[in-house]
């Protein structure tokens, strides 16, 4: 199918984009890389009268350091995030997840901010962003506000971005020197995970001293596995100790049942993948 006819606007600044949003309200839809929106439009699941393309706003692209954080522009492509030396040095977990997100073609078009704004519970970037305590800069007519990751993801395909606002930057605290791994379980290569686990750990002399763990597709939003994190601290990075902590991965989850797997199957996967992700992150 082809999309319903729409008008196309191409602002060159955030102010112009906000003005277009204010003018067209509910009739407008933002487009970033189009990798999720275009299929939706083609299936006519959404039929905006106006599409506002963020692709011409140069200020929304790029990655920079700001003290203890990395700042990733919302329109930075997955490809650019994946290949950025700063991200590799300070937020390795994001590189590990980006490496497994879709395929090279989609990573060249799709954007970091678009994927997070889309908030697909099976999306690969939510769990790493949550685990690392990222902050989301949302800009609207009244200026910008910063929302922590645990308040950004509200529900299935729903975020804290309000009407007339757009996501402009994602601030990721630096986790320099931490080990990281993203363990993704898929039925078909280059696809969304049935379940995935994002793990970052700090290891000192074979002992895990700090841990961050996020779960993908174990509920309507990404979930932080805080019970696992607490149980890992002070433990040796061994199969047994990590396996005991990983058994807590289902705490606070509400996994869906669908054609790819029943909820209890996903719960089992979460425990297995958490053990694998943490051991790999710890280099064990
Ligand atoms: C075949 C295929 C396989 C894929 N596999 C995976 C996968 O394995 N893992 C994965 O995580 N993803 C996967 N994706 C999705 C991909 O990651 C997309 O890049 C991403 O979901 C959307 O990013 P985008 O820049 O293309 O956003 P778009 O499709 O342009 O927009 C998505 C939504 O976000 C909104 N939006 C975009 N930018 C902003 C903004 N700055 N502020 C507010 N709202 C905004 C749009 O209005 C729209 O509702 C796949 C896509 C395809 C087509």
Tab-separated table of C-alpha atoms and ligand atoms in Angstrom:
chain	number	residue	atom	x	y	z
A	1	UNK	CA	0.000	0.000	0.000
A	2	UNK	CA	1.016	3.607	-0.382
A	3	UNK	CA	0.428	6.174	2.377
A	4	UNK	CA	-2.530	8.536	2.375
A	5	UNK	CA	-1.554	11.856	0.783
A	6	UNK	CA	0.113	14.324	3.159
A	7	UNK	CA	1.826	17.705	3.058
A	8	UNK	CA	5.554	17.654	3.679
A	9	UNK	CA	7.408	20.263	5.736
A	10	UNK	CA	11.184	20.420	6.089
A	11	UNK	CA	12.142	22.856	8.877
A	12	UNK	CA	15.798	23.783	9.267
A	13	UNK	CA	15.664	24.690	12.962
A	14	UNK	CA	14.037	23.358	16.135
A	15	UNK	CA	12.046	26.615	16.387
A	16	UNK	CA	10.590	26.077	12.895
A	17	UNK	CA	9.726	22.471	13.752
A	18	UNK	CA	7.989	23.569	16.970
A	19	UNK	CA	6.066	26.264	15.076
A	20	UNK	CA	4.905	23.659	12.544
A	21	UNK	CA	3.833	21.342	15.377
A	22	UNK	CA	1.935	24.175	17.055
A	23	UNK	CA	0.187	25.086	13.805
A	24	UNK	CA	-0.866	21.584	12.766
A	25	UNK	CA	-1.328	19.890	16.165
A	26	UNK	CA	-2.826	16.406	15.989
A	27	UNK	CA	-2.809	16.471	12.182
A	28	UNK	CA	1.008	16.470	12.094
A	29	UNK	CA	3.575	13.730	12.591
A	30	UNK	CA	7.329	14.128	13.022
A	31	UNK	CA	9.581	11.976	10.877
A	32	UNK	CA	13.213	11.221	11.729
A	33	UNK	CA	14.805	8.291	9.853
A	34	UNK	CA	11.406	6.954	8.818
A	35	UNK	CA	12.368	3.350	9.578
A	36	UNK	CA	9.420	2.844	11.917
A	37	UNK	CA	7.079	5.597	10.750
A	38	UNK	CA	7.087	4.822	7.016
A	39	UNK	CA	5.895	1.205	7.468
A	40	UNK	CA	3.120	2.565	9.718
A	41	UNK	CA	2.092	5.112	7.071
A	42	UNK	CA	2.279	2.547	4.280
A	43	UNK	CA	-0.010	0.214	6.214
A	44	UNK	CA	-2.275	3.214	6.814
A	45	UNK	CA	-2.191	2.631	10.556
A	46	UNK	CA	-1.634	6.370	10.829
A	47	UNK	CA	-2.688	9.018	8.320
A	48	UNK	CA	-1.257	12.447	9.243
A	49	UNK	CA	-2.180	15.409	7.062
A	50	UNK	CA	1.295	16.900	7.551
A	51	UNK	CA	4.661	15.184	7.945
A	52	UNK	CA	7.389	17.321	9.550
A	53	UNK	CA	10.835	16.067	8.554
A	54	UNK	CA	13.550	16.680	11.181
A	55	UNK	CA	16.278	15.640	8.723
A	56	UNK	CA	17.208	19.222	7.776
A	57	UNK	CA	17.949	20.362	11.335
A	58	UNK	CA	21.735	20.104	11.527
A	59	UNK	CA	21.785	21.025	15.224
A	60	UNK	CA	20.029	17.780	16.141
A	61	UNK	CA	22.910	15.639	14.881
A	62	UNK	CA	26.186	14.819	16.535
A	63	UNK	CA	27.805	13.589	19.727
A	64	UNK	CA	29.741	15.693	22.213
A	65	UNK	CA	31.096	15.545	25.736
A	66	UNK	CA	29.622	17.709	28.454
A	67	UNK	CA	31.450	17.104	31.724
A	68	UNK	CA	30.390	13.719	33.125
A	69	UNK	CA	27.977	13.038	30.266
A	70	UNK	CA	27.867	12.347	26.562
A	71	UNK	CA	25.252	14.306	24.664
A	72	UNK	CA	23.774	12.538	21.652
A	73	UNK	CA	21.657	14.600	19.269
A	74	UNK	CA	18.270	12.993	18.614
A	75	UNK	CA	18.854	12.878	14.832
A	76	UNK	CA	22.224	11.122	15.078
A	77	UNK	CA	21.969	7.912	13.077
A	78	UNK	CA	22.488	4.485	14.605
A	79	UNK	CA	25.490	4.121	12.285
A	80	UNK	CA	27.131	7.277	13.619
A	81	UNK	CA	26.486	6.302	17.259
A	82	UNK	CA	27.864	2.824	16.629
A	83	UNK	CA	31.078	4.185	15.142
A	84	UNK	CA	31.709	7.096	17.497
A	85	UNK	CA	34.923	6.819	19.549
A	86	UNK	CA	33.445	8.792	22.476
A	87	UNK	CA	30.500	6.411	22.775
A	88	UNK	CA	32.856	3.452	22.601
A	89	UNK	CA	35.028	4.884	25.353
A	90	UNK	CA	32.329	6.124	27.740
A	91	UNK	CA	29.132	4.199	26.943
A	92	UNK	CA	30.219	0.859	25.520
A	93	UNK	CA	26.825	-0.681	26.322
A	94	UNK	CA	25.201	1.525	23.688
A	95	UNK	CA	27.730	0.401	21.077
A	96	UNK	CA	27.034	-3.223	21.965
A	97	UNK	CA	23.271	-2.702	21.503
A	98	UNK	CA	23.579	-0.616	18.331
A	99	UNK	CA	25.769	-3.316	16.811
A	100	UNK	CA	22.831	-5.722	17.013
A	101	UNK	CA	20.072	-3.272	16.051
A	102	UNK	CA	18.511	-4.178	12.678
A	103	UNK	CA	20.947	-4.217	9.730
A	104	UNK	CA	23.500	-1.804	8.287
A	105	UNK	CA	21.015	-0.245	5.847
A	106	UNK	CA	18.489	0.576	8.574
A	107	UNK	CA	21.254	1.814	10.891
A	108	UNK	CA	22.276	4.342	8.237
A	109	UNK	CA	18.782	5.879	8.112
A	110	UNK	CA	17.284	5.231	11.562
A	111	UNK	CA	18.137	7.616	14.367
A	112	UNK	CA	19.015	7.267	18.030
A	113	UNK	CA	16.286	9.716	19.089
A	114	UNK	CA	13.691	8.308	16.688
A	115	UNK	CA	14.113	4.821	18.081
A	116	UNK	CA	13.791	6.019	21.685
A	117	UNK	CA	10.831	8.307	20.897
A	118	UNK	CA	9.101	5.399	19.140
A	119	UNK	CA	9.328	3.419	22.425
A	120	UNK	CA	8.737	-0.010	20.951
A	121	UNK	CA	9.036	-2.364	23.969
A	122	UNK	CA	11.130	-4.639	21.723
A	123	UNK	CA	13.397	-1.761	20.652
A	124	UNK	CA	17.058	-2.336	21.444
A	125	UNK	CA	17.992	1.072	22.842
A	126	UNK	CA	15.528	1.506	25.718
A	127	UNK	CA	17.103	-1.024	28.090
A	128	UNK	CA	20.661	0.328	27.654
A	129	UNK	CA	19.407	3.917	28.070
A	130	UNK	CA	17.548	2.933	31.236
A	131	UNK	CA	20.412	0.860	32.638
A	132	UNK	CA	22.843	3.749	32.135
A	133	UNK	CA	20.453	6.302	33.648
A	134	UNK	CA	20.230	8.413	30.485
A	135	UNK	CA	18.351	11.714	30.545
A	136	UNK	CA	16.089	12.919	27.770
A	137	UNK	CA	16.008	16.575	26.738
A	138	UNK	CA	12.529	17.400	25.465
A	139	UNK	CA	11.922	20.769	23.845
A	140	UNK	CA	8.605	22.532	23.475
A	141	UNK	CA	7.251	26.058	23.000
A	142	UNK	CA	8.157	26.952	26.597
A	143	UNK	CA	11.773	25.745	26.375
A	144	UNK	CA	13.545	22.507	27.270
A	145	UNK	CA	13.076	20.092	30.166
A	146	UNK	CA	15.133	17.073	31.139
A	147	UNK	CA	13.413	13.797	31.947
A	148	UNK	CA	15.206	10.825	33.569
A	149	UNK	CA	14.997	7.492	31.742
A	150	UNK	CA	12.784	5.900	34.396
A	151	UNK	CA	10.157	8.592	33.749
A	152	UNK	CA	10.638	8.813	29.970
A	153	UNK	CA	9.171	5.411	29.073
A	154	UNK	CA	5.508	5.585	30.070
A	155	UNK	CA	3.882	2.619	28.330
A	156	UNK	CA	3.758	0.687	25.074
A	157	UNK	CA	4.849	3.186	22.356
A	158	UNK	CA	4.285	6.029	24.832
A	159	UNK	CA	6.876	8.401	26.266
A	160	UNK	CA	7.009	11.594	28.300
A	161	UNK	CA	7.199	13.643	25.062
A	162	UNK	CA	4.050	15.753	25.107
A	163	UNK	CA	1.940	17.243	22.355
A	164	UNK	CA	3.800	20.029	20.574
A	165	UNK	CA	7.184	18.849	21.878
A	166	UNK	CA	10.113	16.970	20.390
A	167	UNK	CA	13.072	15.040	21.701
A	168	UNK	CA	16.225	17.019	21.012
A	169	UNK	CA	19.081	15.348	22.945
A	170	UNK	CA	19.875	12.306	25.022
A	171	UNK	CA	22.408	12.767	27.828
A	172	UNK	CA	24.227	9.584	28.799
A	173	UNK	CA	26.379	9.562	31.954
A	174	UNK	CA	29.915	8.327	31.347
A	175	UNK	CA	30.665	4.750	32.359
A	176	UNK	CA	34.324	4.856	31.409
A	177	UNK	CA	36.178	1.600	31.997
A	178	UNK	CA	33.041	-0.481	32.601
A	179	UNK	CA	32.583	-3.786	30.793
A	180	UNK	CA	29.384	-4.076	28.767
A	181	UNK	CA	27.376	-6.562	26.769
A	182	UNK	CA	23.967	-6.723	25.063
A	183	UNK	CA	22.603	-10.242	24.815
A	184	UNK	CA	19.735	-10.454	22.323
A	185	UNK	CA	17.615	-13.479	21.553
A	186	UNK	CA	16.031	-13.424	18.091
A	187	UNK	CA	14.154	-15.880	15.925
A	188	UNK	CA	15.341	-14.293	12.675
A	189	UNK	CA	18.606	-12.391	12.153
A	190	UNK	CA	18.455	-8.554	12.109
A	191	UNK	CA	15.141	-8.413	13.910
A	192	UNK	CA	13.657	-7.151	17.150
A	193	UNK	CA	14.462	-9.295	20.179
A	194	UNK	CA	12.066	-11.748	21.787
A	195	UNK	CA	13.947	-10.778	24.952
A	196	UNK	CA	17.276	-9.001	25.365
A	197	UNK	CA	19.440	-7.985	28.303
A	198	UNK	CA	21.742	-4.964	28.557
A	199	UNK	CA	24.461	-5.301	31.182
A	200	UNK	CA	27.291	-3.016	32.284
A	201	UNK	CA	29.568	-3.940	35.160
A	202	UNK	CA	32.615	-2.639	36.916
A	203	UNK	CA	34.996	-5.382	37.963
A	204	UNK	CA	37.874	-4.993	40.386
A	205	UNK	CA	40.212	-7.919	40.951
A	206	UNK	CA	37.612	-10.414	39.783
A	207	UNK	CA	34.844	-8.967	41.991
A	208	UNK	CA	31.840	-7.092	40.593
A	209	UNK	CA	31.763	-3.747	42.404
A	210	UNK	CA	28.919	-2.048	40.480
A	211	UNK	CA	26.305	-3.306	38.035
A	212	UNK	CA	23.616	-1.897	35.738
A	213	UNK	CA	21.148	-4.249	34.047
A	214	UNK	CA	18.213	-3.453	31.743
A	215	UNK	CA	15.658	-5.806	30.199
A	216	UNK	CA	14.098	-5.502	26.737
A	217	UNK	CA	10.600	-6.828	25.963
A	218	UNK	CA	9.850	-8.046	29.485
A	219	UNK	CA	6.987	-5.563	29.886
A	220	UNK	CA	5.383	-2.634	28.097
A	221	UNK	CA	8.494	-0.518	28.721
A	222	UNK	CA	12.191	-1.298	29.272
A	223	UNK	CA	12.778	-2.523	32.828
A	224	UNK	CA	15.725	-2.007	35.159
A	225	UNK	CA	16.629	-5.306	36.883
A	226	UNK	CA	17.478	-3.717	40.219
A	227	UNK	CA	17.286	-6.966	42.204
A	228	UNK	CA	19.930	-8.483	39.920
A	229	UNK	CA	22.103	-5.384	40.210
A	230	UNK	CA	21.987	-5.472	44.023
A	231	UNK	CA	22.701	-9.202	44.134
A	232	UNK	CA	25.733	-8.856	41.829
A	233	UNK	CA	27.589	-6.273	43.894
A	234	UNK	CA	30.420	-7.862	45.889
A	235	UNK	CA	30.156	-11.161	44.027
A	236	UNK	CA	32.917	-12.845	42.037
A	237	UNK	CA	32.390	-12.807	38.261
A	238	UNK	CA	31.839	-16.557	38.137
A	239	UNK	CA	29.140	-18.734	36.515
A	240	UNK	CA	27.710	-19.728	39.898
A	241	UNK	CA	27.571	-16.318	41.547
A	242	UNK	CA	26.289	-14.545	38.436
A	243	UNK	CA	23.764	-17.354	37.793
A	244	UNK	CA	22.342	-16.932	41.318
A	245	UNK	CA	21.904	-13.186	40.814
A	246	UNK	CA	20.480	-13.658	37.288
A	247	UNK	CA	17.704	-15.865	38.702
A	248	UNK	CA	16.208	-12.616	40.097
A	249	UNK	CA	15.820	-11.133	36.588
A	250	UNK	CA	12.060	-11.721	36.478
A	251	UNK	CA	11.336	-9.585	39.558
A	252	UNK	CA	9.037	-6.717	38.656
A	253	UNK	CA	8.556	-7.856	35.056
A	254	UNK	CA	5.336	-8.423	33.147
A	255	UNK	CA	6.367	-10.183	29.927
A	256	UNK	CA	3.914	-10.403	27.030
A	257	UNK	CA	2.745	-13.638	25.419
A	258	UNK	CA	2.663	-13.582	21.625
A	259	UNK	CA	3.524	-15.659	18.556
A	260	UNK	CA	7.226	-15.404	19.392
A	261	UNK	CA	6.933	-16.795	22.885
A	262	UNK	CA	4.757	-17.216	25.960
A	263	UNK	CA	5.354	-15.146	29.091
A	264	UNK	CA	6.930	-18.033	31.038
A	265	UNK	CA	9.286	-18.736	28.120
A	266	UNK	CA	10.342	-15.076	28.155
A	267	UNK	CA	10.907	-15.264	31.923
A	268	UNK	CA	13.203	-18.225	31.422
A	269	UNK	CA	15.029	-16.371	28.639
A	270	UNK	CA	15.488	-13.303	30.837
A	271	UNK	CA	17.325	-15.343	33.468
A	272	UNK	CA	19.526	-17.164	30.958
A	273	UNK	CA	20.329	-14.019	28.957
A	274	UNK	CA	21.068	-12.012	32.109
A	275	UNK	CA	23.640	-14.594	33.194
A	276	UNK	CA	25.240	-14.564	29.737
A	277	UNK	CA	25.185	-10.760	29.436
A	278	UNK	CA	26.726	-10.146	32.855
A	279	UNK	CA	29.438	-12.774	32.396
A	280	UNK	CA	30.319	-11.368	28.980
A	281	UNK	CA	30.326	-7.799	30.326
A	282	UNK	CA	32.640	-8.906	33.134
A	283	UNK	CA	34.915	-10.584	30.599
A	284	UNK	CA	34.465	-13.915	32.370
B	1	LIG	C1	13.220	-4.213	8.949
B	1	LIG	C2	13.458	-3.412	10.221
B	1	LIG	C3	14.113	-4.026	11.263
B	1	LIG	C4	14.335	-3.319	12.439
B	1	LIG	N1	14.961	-3.958	13.470
B	1	LIG	C5	15.127	-3.316	14.633
B	1	LIG	C6	15.769	-3.959	15.722
B	1	LIG	O1	16.243	-5.096	15.642
B	1	LIG	N2	15.877	-3.280	16.897
B	1	LIG	C7	15.407	-1.993	17.025
B	1	LIG	O2	15.530	-1.423	18.108
B	1	LIG	N3	14.827	-1.350	15.995
B	1	LIG	C8	14.678	-1.964	14.818
B	1	LIG	N4	14.093	-1.298	13.766
B	1	LIG	C9	13.617	0.099	13.954
B	1	LIG	C10	14.768	1.111	13.786
B	1	LIG	O3	15.557	1.052	14.947
B	1	LIG	C11	14.302	2.550	13.644
B	1	LIG	O4	15.424	3.312	13.377
B	1	LIG	C12	13.672	3.205	14.872
B	1	LIG	O5	12.706	2.424	15.484
B	1	LIG	C13	12.975	4.499	14.536
B	1	LIG	O6	13.928	5.461	14.261
B	1	LIG	P1	13.688	6.467	13.053
B	1	LIG	O7	14.740	7.499	13.171
B	1	LIG	O8	13.614	5.728	11.781
B	1	LIG	O9	12.287	7.125	13.462
B	1	LIG	P2	10.949	7.345	12.612
B	1	LIG	O10	10.495	6.070	12.025
B	1	LIG	O11	11.122	8.492	11.681
B	1	LIG	O12	9.969	7.808	13.786
B	1	LIG	C14	9.509	6.893	14.744
B	1	LIG	C15	8.524	7.586	15.685
B	1	LIG	O13	9.212	8.490	16.555
B	1	LIG	C16	8.726	9.827	16.379
B	1	LIG	N5	9.916	10.682	16.451
B	1	LIG	C17	11.045	10.522	15.709
B	1	LIG	N6	11.957	11.436	16.089
B	1	LIG	C18	11.395	12.169	17.076
B	1	LIG	C19	11.852	13.253	17.889
B	1	LIG	N7	13.092	13.764	17.763
B	1	LIG	N8	11.018	13.768	18.818
B	1	LIG	C20	9.776	13.238	18.978
B	1	LIG	N9	9.282	12.220	18.242
B	1	LIG	C21	10.089	11.699	17.309
B	1	LIG	C22	8.015	9.843	15.042
B	1	LIG	O14	6.990	10.815	15.012
B	1	LIG	C23	7.464	8.429	14.974
B	1	LIG	O15	6.276	8.342	15.703
B	1	LIG	C24	13.891	-1.965	12.569
B	1	LIG	C25	13.264	-1.335	11.492
B	1	LIG	C26	13.044	-2.053	10.321
B	1	LIG	C27	12.352	-1.359	9.174
